[in-house]
mmCIF file with all atom_site columns, C-alpha atoms in Angstrom:
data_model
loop_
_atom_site.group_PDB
_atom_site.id
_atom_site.type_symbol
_atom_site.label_atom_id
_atom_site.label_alt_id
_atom_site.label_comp_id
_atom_site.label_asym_id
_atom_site.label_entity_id
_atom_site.label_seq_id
_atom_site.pdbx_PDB_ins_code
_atom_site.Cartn_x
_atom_site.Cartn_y
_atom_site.Cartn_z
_atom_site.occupancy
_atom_site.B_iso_or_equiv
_atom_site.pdbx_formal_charge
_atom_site.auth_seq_id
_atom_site.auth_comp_id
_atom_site.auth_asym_id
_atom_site.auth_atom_id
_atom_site.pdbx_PDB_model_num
ATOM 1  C CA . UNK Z 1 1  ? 101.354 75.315 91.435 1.00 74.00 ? 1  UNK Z CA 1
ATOM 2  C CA . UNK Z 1 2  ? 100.408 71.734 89.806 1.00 85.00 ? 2  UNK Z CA 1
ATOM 3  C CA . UNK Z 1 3  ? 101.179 68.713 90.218 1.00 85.00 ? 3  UNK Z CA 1
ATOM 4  C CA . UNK Z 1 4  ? 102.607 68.785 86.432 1.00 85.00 ? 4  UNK Z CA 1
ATOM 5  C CA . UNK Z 1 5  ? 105.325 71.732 87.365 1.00 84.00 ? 5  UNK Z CA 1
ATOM 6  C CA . UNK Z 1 6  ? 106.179 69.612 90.041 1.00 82.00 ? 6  UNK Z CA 1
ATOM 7  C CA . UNK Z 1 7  ? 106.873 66.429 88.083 1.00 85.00 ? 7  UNK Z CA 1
ATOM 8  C CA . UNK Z 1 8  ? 108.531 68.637 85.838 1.00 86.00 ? 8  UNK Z CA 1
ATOM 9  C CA . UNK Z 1 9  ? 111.467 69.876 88.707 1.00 87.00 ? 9  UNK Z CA 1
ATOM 10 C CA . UNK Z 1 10 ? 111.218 66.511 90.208 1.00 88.00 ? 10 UNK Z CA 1
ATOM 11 C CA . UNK Z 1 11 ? 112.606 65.177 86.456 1.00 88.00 ? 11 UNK Z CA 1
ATOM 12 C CA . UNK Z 1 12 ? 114.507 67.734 85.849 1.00 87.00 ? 12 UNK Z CA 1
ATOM 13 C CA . UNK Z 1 13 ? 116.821 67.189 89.486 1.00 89.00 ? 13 UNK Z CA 1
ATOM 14 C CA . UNK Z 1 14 ? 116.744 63.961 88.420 1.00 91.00 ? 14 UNK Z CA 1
ATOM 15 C CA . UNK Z 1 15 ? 118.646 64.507 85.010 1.00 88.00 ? 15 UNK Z CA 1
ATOM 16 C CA . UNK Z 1 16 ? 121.374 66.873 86.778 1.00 89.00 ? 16 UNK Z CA 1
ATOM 17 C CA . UNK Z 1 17 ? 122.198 63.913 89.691 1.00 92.00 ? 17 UNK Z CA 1
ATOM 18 C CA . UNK Z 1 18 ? 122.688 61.347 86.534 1.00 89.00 ? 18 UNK Z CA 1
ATOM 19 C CA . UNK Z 1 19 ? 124.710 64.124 84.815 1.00 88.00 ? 19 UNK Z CA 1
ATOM 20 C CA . UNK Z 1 20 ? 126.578 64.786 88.385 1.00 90.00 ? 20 UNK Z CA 1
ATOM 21 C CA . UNK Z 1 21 ? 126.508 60.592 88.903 1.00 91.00 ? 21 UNK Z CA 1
ATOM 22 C CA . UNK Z 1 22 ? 128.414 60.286 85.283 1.00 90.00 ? 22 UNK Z CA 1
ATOM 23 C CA . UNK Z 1 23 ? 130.570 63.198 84.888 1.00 89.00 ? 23 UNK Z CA 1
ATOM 24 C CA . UNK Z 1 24 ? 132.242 62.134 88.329 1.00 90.00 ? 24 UNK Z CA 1
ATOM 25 C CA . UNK Z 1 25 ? 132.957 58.606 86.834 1.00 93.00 ? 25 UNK Z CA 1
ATOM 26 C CA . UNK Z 1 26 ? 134.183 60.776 83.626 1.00 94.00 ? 26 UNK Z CA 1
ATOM 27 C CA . UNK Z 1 27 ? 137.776 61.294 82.193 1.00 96.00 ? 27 UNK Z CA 1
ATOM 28 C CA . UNK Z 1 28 ? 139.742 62.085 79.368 1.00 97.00 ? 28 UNK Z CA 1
ATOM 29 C CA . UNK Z 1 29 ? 143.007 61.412 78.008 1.00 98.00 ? 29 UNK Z CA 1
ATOM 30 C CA . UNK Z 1 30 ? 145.034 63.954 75.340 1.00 98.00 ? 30 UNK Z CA 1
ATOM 31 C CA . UNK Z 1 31 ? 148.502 63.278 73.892 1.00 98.00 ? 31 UNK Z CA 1
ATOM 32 C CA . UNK Z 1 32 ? 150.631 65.798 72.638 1.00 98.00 ? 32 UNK Z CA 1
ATOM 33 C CA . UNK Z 1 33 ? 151.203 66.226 69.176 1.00 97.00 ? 33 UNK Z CA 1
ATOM 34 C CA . UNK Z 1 34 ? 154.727 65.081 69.574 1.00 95.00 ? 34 UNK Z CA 1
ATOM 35 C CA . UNK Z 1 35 ? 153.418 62.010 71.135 1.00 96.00 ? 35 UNK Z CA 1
ATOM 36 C CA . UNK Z 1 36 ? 155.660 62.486 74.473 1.00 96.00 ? 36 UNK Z CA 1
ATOM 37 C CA . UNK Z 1 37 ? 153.300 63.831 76.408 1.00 98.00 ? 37 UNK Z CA 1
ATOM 38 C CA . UNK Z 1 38 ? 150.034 61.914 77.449 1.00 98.00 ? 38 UNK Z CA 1
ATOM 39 C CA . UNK Z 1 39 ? 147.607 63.544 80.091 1.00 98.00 ? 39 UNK Z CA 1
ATOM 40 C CA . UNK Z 1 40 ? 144.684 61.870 81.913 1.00 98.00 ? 40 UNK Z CA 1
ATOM 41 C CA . UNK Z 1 41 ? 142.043 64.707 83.486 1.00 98.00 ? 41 UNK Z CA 1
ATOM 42 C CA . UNK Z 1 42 ? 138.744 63.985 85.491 1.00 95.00 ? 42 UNK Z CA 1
ATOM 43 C CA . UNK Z 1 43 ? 135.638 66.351 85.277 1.00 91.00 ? 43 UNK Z CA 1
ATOM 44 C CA . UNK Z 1 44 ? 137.052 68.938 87.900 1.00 90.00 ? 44 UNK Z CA 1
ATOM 45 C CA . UNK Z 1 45 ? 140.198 69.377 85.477 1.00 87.00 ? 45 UNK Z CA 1
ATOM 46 C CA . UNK Z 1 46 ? 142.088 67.149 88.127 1.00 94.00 ? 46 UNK Z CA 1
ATOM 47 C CA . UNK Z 1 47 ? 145.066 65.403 86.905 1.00 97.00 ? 47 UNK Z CA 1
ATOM 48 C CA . UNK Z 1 48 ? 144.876 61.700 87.094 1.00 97.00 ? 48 UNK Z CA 1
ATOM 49 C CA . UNK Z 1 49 ? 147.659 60.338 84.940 1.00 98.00 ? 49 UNK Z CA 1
ATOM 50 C CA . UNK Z 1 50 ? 150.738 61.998 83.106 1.00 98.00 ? 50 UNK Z CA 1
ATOM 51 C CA . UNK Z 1 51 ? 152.651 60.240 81.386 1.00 98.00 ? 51 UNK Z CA 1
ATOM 52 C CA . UNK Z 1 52 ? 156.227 61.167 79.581 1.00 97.00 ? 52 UNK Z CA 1
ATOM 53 C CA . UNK Z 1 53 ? 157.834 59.009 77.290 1.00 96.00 ? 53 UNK Z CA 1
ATOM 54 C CA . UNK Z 1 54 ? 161.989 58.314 77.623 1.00 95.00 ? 54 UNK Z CA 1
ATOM 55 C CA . UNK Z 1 55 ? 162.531 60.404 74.731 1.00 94.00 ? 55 UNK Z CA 1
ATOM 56 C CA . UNK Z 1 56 ? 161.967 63.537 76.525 1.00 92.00 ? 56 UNK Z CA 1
ATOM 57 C CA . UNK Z 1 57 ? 165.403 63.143 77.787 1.00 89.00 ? 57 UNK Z CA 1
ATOM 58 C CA . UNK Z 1 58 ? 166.773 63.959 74.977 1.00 90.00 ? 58 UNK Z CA 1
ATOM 59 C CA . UNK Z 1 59 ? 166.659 67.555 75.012 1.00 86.00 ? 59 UNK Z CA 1
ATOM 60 C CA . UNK Z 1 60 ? 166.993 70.027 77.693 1.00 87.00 ? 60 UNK Z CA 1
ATOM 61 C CA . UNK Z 1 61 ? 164.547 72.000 77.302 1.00 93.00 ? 61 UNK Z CA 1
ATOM 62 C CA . UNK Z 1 62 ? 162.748 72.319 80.859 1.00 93.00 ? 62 UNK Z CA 1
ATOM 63 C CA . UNK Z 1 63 ? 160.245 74.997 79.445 1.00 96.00 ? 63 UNK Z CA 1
ATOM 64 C CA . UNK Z 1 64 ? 159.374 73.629 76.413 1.00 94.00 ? 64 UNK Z CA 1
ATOM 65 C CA . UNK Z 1 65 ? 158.739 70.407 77.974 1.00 95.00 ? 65 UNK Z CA 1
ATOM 66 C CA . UNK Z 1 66 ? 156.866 72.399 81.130 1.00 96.00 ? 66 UNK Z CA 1
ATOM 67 C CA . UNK Z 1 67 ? 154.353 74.005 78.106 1.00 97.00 ? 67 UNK Z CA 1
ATOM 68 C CA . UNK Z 1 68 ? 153.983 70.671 76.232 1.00 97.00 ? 68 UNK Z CA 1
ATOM 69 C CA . UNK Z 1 69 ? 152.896 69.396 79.722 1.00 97.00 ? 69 UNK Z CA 1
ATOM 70 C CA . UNK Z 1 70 ? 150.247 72.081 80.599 1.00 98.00 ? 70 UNK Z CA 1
ATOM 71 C CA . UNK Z 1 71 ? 148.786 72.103 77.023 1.00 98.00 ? 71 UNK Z CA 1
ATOM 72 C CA . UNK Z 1 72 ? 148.302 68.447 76.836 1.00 98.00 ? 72 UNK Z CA 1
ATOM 73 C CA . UNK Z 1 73 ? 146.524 68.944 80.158 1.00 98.00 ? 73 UNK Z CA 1
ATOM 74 C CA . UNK Z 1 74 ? 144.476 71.583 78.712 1.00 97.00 ? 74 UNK Z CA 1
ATOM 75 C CA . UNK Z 1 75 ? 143.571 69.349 75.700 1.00 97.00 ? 75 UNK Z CA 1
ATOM 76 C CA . UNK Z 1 76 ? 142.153 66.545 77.919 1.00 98.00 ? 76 UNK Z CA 1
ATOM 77 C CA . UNK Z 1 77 ? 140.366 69.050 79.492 1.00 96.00 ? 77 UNK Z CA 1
ATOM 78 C CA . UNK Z 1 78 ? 138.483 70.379 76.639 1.00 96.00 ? 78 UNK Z CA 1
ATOM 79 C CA . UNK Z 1 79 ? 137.627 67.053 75.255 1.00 96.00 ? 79 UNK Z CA 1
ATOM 80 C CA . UNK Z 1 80 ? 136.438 66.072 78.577 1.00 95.00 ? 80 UNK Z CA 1
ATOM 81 C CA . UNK Z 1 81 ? 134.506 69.575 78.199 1.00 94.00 ? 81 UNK Z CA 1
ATOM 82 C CA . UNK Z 1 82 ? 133.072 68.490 75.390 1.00 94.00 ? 82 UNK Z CA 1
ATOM 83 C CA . UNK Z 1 83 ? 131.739 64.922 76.275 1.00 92.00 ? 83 UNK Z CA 1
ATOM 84 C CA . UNK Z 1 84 ? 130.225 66.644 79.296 1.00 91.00 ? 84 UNK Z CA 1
ATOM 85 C CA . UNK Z 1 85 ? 128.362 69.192 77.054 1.00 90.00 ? 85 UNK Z CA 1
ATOM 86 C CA . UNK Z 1 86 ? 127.146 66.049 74.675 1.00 90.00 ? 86 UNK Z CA 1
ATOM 87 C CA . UNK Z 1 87 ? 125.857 64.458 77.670 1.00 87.00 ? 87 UNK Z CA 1
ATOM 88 C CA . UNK Z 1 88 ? 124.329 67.438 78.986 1.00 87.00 ? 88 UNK Z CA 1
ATOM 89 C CA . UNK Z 1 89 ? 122.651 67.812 75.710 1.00 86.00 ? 89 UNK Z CA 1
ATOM 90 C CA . UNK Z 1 90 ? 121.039 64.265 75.334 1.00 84.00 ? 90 UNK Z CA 1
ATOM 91 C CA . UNK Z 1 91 ? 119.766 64.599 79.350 1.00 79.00 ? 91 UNK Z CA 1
ATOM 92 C CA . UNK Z 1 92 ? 118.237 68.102 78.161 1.00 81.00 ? 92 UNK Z CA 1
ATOM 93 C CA . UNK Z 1 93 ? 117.589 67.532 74.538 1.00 81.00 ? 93 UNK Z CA 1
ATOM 94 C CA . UNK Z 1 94 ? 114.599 70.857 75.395 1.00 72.00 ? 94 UNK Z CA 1
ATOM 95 C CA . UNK Z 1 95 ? 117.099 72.726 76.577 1.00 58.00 ? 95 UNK Z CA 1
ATOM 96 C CA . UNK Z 1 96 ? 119.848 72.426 73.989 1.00 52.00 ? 96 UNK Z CA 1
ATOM 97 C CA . UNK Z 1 97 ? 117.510 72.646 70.750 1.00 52.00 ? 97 UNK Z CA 1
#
């Protein structure tokens, strides 16, 4: 094998420990269309931060509240999803084209 192939998978585990580096320093934050729901995710989907305004308690509806929760969850985690495959794309421009 040359030394160029090696360079090559030398640069290329570089790119994917900056991508690893950045996407664990990563989050994203969705609020629900209703604007009572607000959800904070990290790159492993992980919630970090939920937060429900007072006017929630102003209707008892546990399980619509419950599926407002999970899909503003869901909506972090796709623009989080998305971020990560715009980063992934500009450390592997060759890859992506």
């Amino acid at each position: 094998m040359s030394a160029s192939y090696y360079a090559s998978i030398a640069d290329i585990a570089n790119r994917l420990r900056t991508l690893r580096d950045e996407a664990a320093k990563m989050s994203a934050t969705a609020d629900s269309p209703d604007g009572l729901v607000r959800a904070t995710v990290n790159a492993r989907g992980e919630l970090l931060e939920l937060e429900l305004d007072e006017r929630i308690y102003r209707t008892a509806d546990s399980v619509a509240l419950a599926a407002t929760i999970n899909a503003t969850i869901q909506s972090a985690a796709t623009l989080l999803e998305a971020d990560l495959a715009v980063r992934s794309g500009e450390l592997f421009p060759e890859e992506s084209a």
